[in-house]
Amino acid sequence: MQWKRGDQEAPRVLLPLVYDELRRLARHHLRAERSDHTLQSTALVHEAYLRLVKPGSLQLESRQHFFALASQLMREILVDYARGRRAAKRDGGNRLTLDEAAELSESKGVDLLALDDALNELAKMSPRQSRIVELKFFGGLRIGEISEVLGVSSATVERDWAVARAWLHREISRTACDES
Amino acid sequence: MNRERWEQVSEILDKALRLPPSERSVYLAQIAASDPELHREVNSLLASHEQAGSEFLNTLAAPTGFLGSRHPAIAVAA
């Protein structure tokens, strides 16, 4: 796969490909590691990257694009799973034989649907803060990597991360209270 | 909340988080005097920050060195 510097079309062309690959990897991991509940979406993103990209063929800009894209897709995949799982529960809950969502969506007690909604709200006030959370939480990127992807200083990423986390925590807690 | 207001809240929250407790309360008192609504908002977010602790949204973080330039496939072209 060639994805060169300055090739603006590449992300759009690759999007379905990356998405399919992430889904496939998610299913594969769930079958292979059902006894192991430590599956992390970040591992999937990493593995998808290695599978999709020929060694050494990516230059810096496209590597950044990839992680931004993969983080966004991982968010979509996990939220889709969580939504499907909630719908299945409403239908009676017993008809699923392989509940892929169960393990993927329960990331240590965070309600992914509430988080997804809150991130959409946050994006209206600060698109950058919302993206930082996406890159960090769903993509597993570190502060320095996020700083490269977004072209802002690490200090700015740290600041936005702390502020966004406080806001998201409050927002999700409120949602939880409203629902109970 | 509109973008401008949120930017203002973000800035003040960030500043407050960096200050030691004694200076923080002085700083917040100044904010309260000039803009009580802003003070309420920042205070509420400071409480959320405390409640969030270190776990919230940090549990999916990749292990150190997981992504990035260390893997040969992700080497940055010179």
Short mmCIF file of C-alpha atoms in Angstrom, two decimals:
data_model
loop_
_atom_site.label_atom_id
_atom_site.label_comp_id
_atom_site.label_asym_id
_atom_site.label_seq_id
_atom_site.Cartn_x
_atom_site.Cartn_y
_atom_site.Cartn_z
CA MET A 1 0.00 0.00 0.00
CA GLN A 2 1.33 3.38 -0.94
CA TRP A 3 0.24 6.37 1.04
CA LYS A 4 2.60 9.16 0.38
CA ARG A 5 3.13 12.57 1.80
CA GLY A 6 0.69 15.10 0.38
CA ASP A 7 -1.71 12.52 -0.94
CA GLN A 8 -4.92 14.03 0.36
CA GLU A 9 -7.12 11.38 -1.23
CA ALA A 10 -5.51 8.50 0.60
CA PRO A 11 -7.47 8.68 3.86
CA ARG A 12 -10.80 8.69 2.06
CA VAL A 13 -9.81 5.79 -0.18
CA LEU A 14 -8.45 3.81 2.75
CA LEU A 15 -11.29 4.42 5.14
CA PRO A 16 -13.48 1.42 4.26
CA LEU A 17 -10.40 -0.76 4.09
CA VAL A 18 -9.20 0.23 7.54
CA TYR A 19 -12.69 -0.12 8.95
CA ASP A 20 -13.12 -3.65 7.60
CA GLU A 21 -9.72 -4.59 8.87
CA LEU A 22 -10.46 -3.33 12.38
CA ARG A 23 -13.76 -5.17 12.49
CA ARG A 24 -12.16 -8.33 11.26
CA LEU A 25 -9.42 -8.05 13.85
CA ALA A 26 -11.96 -7.40 16.57
CA ARG A 27 -13.85 -10.58 15.71
CA HIS A 28 -10.66 -12.57 15.41
CA HIS A 29 -9.44 -11.42 18.81
CA LEU A 30 -12.73 -12.20 20.46
CA ARG A 31 -12.73 -15.74 19.17
CA ALA A 32 -9.11 -16.36 19.97
CA GLU A 33 -9.06 -14.73 23.36
CA ARG A 34 -12.44 -15.24 24.86
CA SER A 35 -10.99 -16.34 28.15
CA ASP A 36 -8.75 -13.32 28.23
CA HIS A 37 -10.68 -10.17 29.04
CA THR A 38 -7.79 -7.82 28.58
CA LEU A 39 -8.44 -7.14 24.91
CA GLN A 40 -7.71 -3.52 24.17
CA SER A 41 -8.90 -1.50 21.24
CA THR A 42 -5.43 -0.01 21.08
CA ALA A 43 -4.01 -3.42 20.28
CA LEU A 44 -6.42 -3.67 17.38
CA VAL A 45 -5.42 -0.31 16.00
CA HIS A 46 -1.79 -1.26 16.26
CA GLU A 47 -2.30 -4.60 14.60
CA ALA A 48 -4.43 -3.12 11.83
CA TYR A 49 -1.67 -0.66 11.15
CA LEU A 50 0.94 -3.35 10.83
CA ARG A 51 -1.27 -5.36 8.52
CA LEU A 52 -2.27 -2.48 6.31
CA VAL A 53 1.07 -0.84 5.95
CA LYS A 54 4.12 -2.27 4.29
CA PRO A 55 7.22 -1.84 6.44
CA GLY A 56 8.84 1.53 5.94
CA SER A 57 6.41 2.66 3.26
CA LEU A 58 4.78 5.40 5.27
CA GLN A 59 6.17 8.82 5.82
CA LEU A 60 5.50 10.90 8.86
CA GLU A 61 2.37 12.69 7.68
CA SER A 62 0.58 9.57 6.64
CA ARG A 63 1.54 7.77 9.85
CA GLN A 64 -0.20 10.58 11.72
CA HIS A 65 -3.17 10.37 9.40
CA PHE A 66 -3.40 6.68 10.00
CA PHE A 67 -3.58 6.96 13.76
CA ALA A 68 -6.12 9.76 13.60
CA LEU A 69 -8.25 7.71 11.25
CA ALA A 70 -7.86 4.47 13.17
CA SER A 71 -8.81 6.16 16.45
CA GLN A 72 -11.95 7.57 14.89
CA LEU A 73 -12.86 4.20 13.42
CA MET A 74 -12.21 2.39 16.66
CA ARG A 75 -14.58 4.78 18.37
CA GLU A 76 -17.25 4.05 15.76
CA ILE A 77 -16.77 0.30 16.00
CA LEU A 78 -16.92 0.19 19.79
CA VAL A 79 -19.91 2.50 19.99
CA ASP A 80 -21.71 0.45 17.33
CA TYR A 81 -21.06 -2.69 19.33
CA ALA A 82 -22.30 -1.05 22.52
CA ARG A 83 -25.43 0.17 20.77
CA GLY A 84 -26.13 -3.27 19.31
CA ARG A 85 -25.69 -4.82 22.69
CA ARG A 86 -28.10 -2.43 24.34
CA ALA A 87 -30.67 -3.16 21.61
CA ALA A 88 -30.19 -6.91 22.11
CA LYS A 89 -30.83 -6.52 25.83
CA ARG A 90 -34.11 -4.74 25.13
CA ASP A 91 -35.14 -7.60 22.85
CA GLY A 92 -34.87 -10.09 25.67
CA GLY A 93 -31.16 -10.58 25.67
CA ASN A 94 -30.98 -14.33 25.19
CA ARG A 95 -30.86 -14.66 21.46
CA LEU A 96 -27.24 -13.70 20.92
CA THR A 97 -24.94 -16.65 20.65
CA LEU A 98 -21.70 -14.76 20.30
CA ASP A 99 -21.96 -11.48 22.06
CA GLU A 100 -18.98 -9.70 20.65
CA ALA A 101 -20.13 -6.49 22.18
CA ALA A 102 -19.96 -7.77 25.72
CA GLU A 103 -16.24 -7.74 25.93
CA LEU A 104 -15.49 -4.91 23.55
CA SER A 105 -17.83 -2.39 25.04
CA GLU A 106 -17.21 -2.83 28.71
CA SER A 107 -14.04 -0.90 29.01
CA LYS A 108 -13.76 -0.81 32.76
CA GLY A 109 -17.11 0.70 33.55
CA VAL A 110 -17.22 3.54 31.07
CA ASP A 111 -20.58 3.83 29.35
CA LEU A 112 -19.42 4.14 25.76
CA LEU A 113 -22.75 5.42 24.47
CA ALA A 114 -22.80 8.18 27.06
CA LEU A 115 -19.17 8.94 26.30
CA ASP A 116 -19.89 9.10 22.58
CA ASP A 117 -22.75 11.55 23.12
CA ALA A 118 -20.66 13.65 25.48
CA LEU A 119 -17.77 13.74 23.00
CA ASN A 120 -20.13 15.01 20.31
CA GLU A 121 -21.24 17.78 22.67
CA LEU A 122 -17.66 18.58 23.58
CA ALA A 123 -16.75 18.82 19.89
CA LYS A 124 -19.21 21.71 19.55
CA MET A 125 -17.34 23.67 22.21
CA SER A 126 -13.85 22.47 21.38
CA PRO A 127 -13.22 20.19 18.40
CA ARG A 128 -9.60 19.82 19.46
CA GLN A 129 -10.40 18.61 22.97
CA SER A 130 -12.81 16.07 21.56
CA ARG A 131 -10.21 14.78 19.11
CA ILE A 132 -7.60 14.54 21.83
CA VAL A 133 -9.87 12.26 23.84
CA GLU A 134 -10.56 10.21 20.73
CA LEU A 135 -6.87 9.79 19.98
CA LYS A 136 -5.94 9.02 23.56
CA PHE A 137 -8.82 6.86 24.74
CA PHE A 138 -9.81 5.08 21.54
CA GLY A 139 -6.52 5.17 19.68
CA GLY A 140 -4.24 4.68 22.65
CA LEU A 141 -1.87 7.40 21.50
CA ARG A 142 0.47 9.04 23.94
CA ILE A 143 0.60 12.77 24.62
CA GLY A 144 3.64 13.29 22.41
CA GLU A 145 2.06 11.40 19.53
CA ILE A 146 -1.17 13.37 19.83
CA SER A 147 0.86 16.54 19.78
CA GLU A 148 2.41 15.41 16.46
CA VAL A 149 -0.92 14.40 14.96
CA LEU A 150 -2.62 17.68 15.83
CA GLY A 151 0.36 19.94 15.39
CA VAL A 152 0.09 21.52 18.84
CA SER A 153 2.47 21.44 21.80
CA SER A 154 2.45 18.61 24.31
CA ALA A 155 1.60 21.17 27.00
CA THR A 156 -1.54 22.09 25.08
CA VAL A 157 -2.50 18.43 24.73
CA GLU A 158 -1.98 17.88 28.48
CA ARG A 159 -4.06 20.92 29.31
CA ASP A 160 -6.90 20.00 26.97
CA TRP A 161 -6.87 16.40 28.16
CA ALA A 162 -7.24 17.39 31.82
CA VAL A 163 -10.00 19.89 31.11
CA ALA A 164 -11.87 17.55 28.75
CA ARG A 165 -11.65 14.68 31.22
CA ALA A 166 -13.21 16.78 34.00
CA TRP A 167 -15.99 17.96 31.73
CA LEU A 168 -16.70 14.48 30.34
CA HIS A 169 -16.79 12.99 33.81
CA ARG A 170 -19.37 15.52 34.92
CA GLU A 171 -21.42 15.09 31.75
CA ILE A 172 -21.47 11.29 31.96
CA SER A 173 -22.34 11.35 35.67
CA ARG A 174 -25.27 13.64 34.94
CA THR A 175 -26.52 11.33 32.19
CA ALA A 176 -26.28 8.38 34.57
CA CYS A 177 -28.32 10.25 37.18
CA ASP A 178 -30.98 11.21 34.65
CA GLU A 179 -31.39 7.62 33.55
CA SER A 180 -31.71 6.07 36.98
CA MET B 1 -21.95 26.70 26.37
CA ASN B 2 -20.53 28.56 23.39
CA ARG B 3 -16.95 28.19 22.24
CA GLU B 4 -15.69 31.49 23.60
CA ARG B 5 -17.11 30.83 27.03
CA TRP B 6 -15.77 27.29 27.06
CA GLU B 7 -12.33 28.53 26.09
CA GLN B 8 -12.46 30.91 29.02
CA VAL B 9 -13.60 28.15 31.38
CA SER B 10 -10.87 25.82 30.08
CA GLU B 11 -8.21 28.44 30.65
CA ILE B 12 -9.25 29.17 34.21
CA LEU B 13 -9.75 25.53 35.11
CA ASP B 14 -6.29 24.74 33.79
CA LYS B 15 -4.76 27.57 35.79
CA ALA B 16 -6.60 26.50 38.93
CA LEU B 17 -5.45 22.90 38.53
CA ARG B 18 -1.84 24.00 38.40
CA LEU B 19 -1.96 26.12 41.55
CA PRO B 20 -1.23 24.76 45.04
CA PRO B 21 -4.41 24.64 47.21
CA SER B 22 -3.78 27.88 49.10
CA GLU B 23 -3.14 29.93 45.98
CA ARG B 24 -5.97 28.22 44.21
CA SER B 25 -8.57 29.44 46.66
CA VAL B 26 -7.26 32.99 46.39
CA TYR B 27 -7.40 32.77 42.61
CA LEU B 28 -10.91 31.34 42.67
CA ALA B 29 -12.07 34.05 45.06
CA GLN B 30 -10.90 36.65 42.54
CA ILE B 31 -12.84 34.91 39.79
CA ALA B 32 -15.93 34.71 42.02
CA ALA B 33 -15.80 38.45 42.63
CA SER B 34 -15.71 39.33 38.95
CA ASP B 35 -17.84 36.56 37.45
CA PRO B 36 -19.84 34.36 39.86
CA GLU B 37 -21.26 32.19 37.08
CA LEU B 38 -17.78 31.42 35.76
CA HIS B 39 -16.68 30.62 39.30
CA ARG B 40 -19.53 28.15 39.77
CA GLU B 41 -18.68 26.42 36.52
CA VAL B 42 -14.98 26.12 37.31
CA ASN B 43 -15.71 24.91 40.84
CA SER B 44 -18.04 22.24 39.53
CA LEU B 45 -15.41 21.04 37.06
CA LEU B 46 -12.76 20.99 39.77
CA ALA B 47 -15.02 18.66 41.74
CA SER B 48 -15.43 16.44 38.66
CA HIS B 49 -11.70 16.41 38.21
CA GLU B 50 -11.34 15.10 41.77
CA GLN B 51 -14.03 12.48 41.27
CA ALA B 52 -12.53 11.33 37.98
CA GLY B 53 -9.35 10.43 39.82
CA SER B 54 -6.62 8.78 37.77
CA GLU B 55 -8.73 5.94 36.36
CA PHE B 56 -11.38 7.67 34.30
CA LEU B 57 -10.64 7.26 30.56
CA ASN B 58 -7.14 6.12 31.37
CA THR B 59 -7.90 2.41 31.47
CA LEU B 60 -7.69 1.94 27.71
CA ALA B 61 -4.35 3.67 27.39
CA ALA B 62 -1.81 1.72 25.42
CA PRO B 63 1.22 0.34 27.18
CA THR B 64 4.26 2.58 26.94
CA GLY B 65 6.09 2.19 23.68
CA PHE B 66 3.15 0.47 22.13
CA LEU B 67 2.75 2.80 19.20
CA GLY B 68 5.21 5.08 17.56
CA SER B 69 8.54 5.04 15.91
CA ARG B 70 10.07 2.07 17.71
CA HIS B 71 8.44 -0.45 15.45
CA PRO B 72 10.26 -0.85 12.11
CA ALA B 73 7.01 -0.63 10.15
CA ILE B 74 6.25 2.75 11.64
CA ALA B 75 9.68 4.21 11.15
CA VAL B 76 9.63 7.82 10.13
CA ALA B 77 11.13 8.39 6.70
CA ALA B 78 14.15 10.67 6.75
#
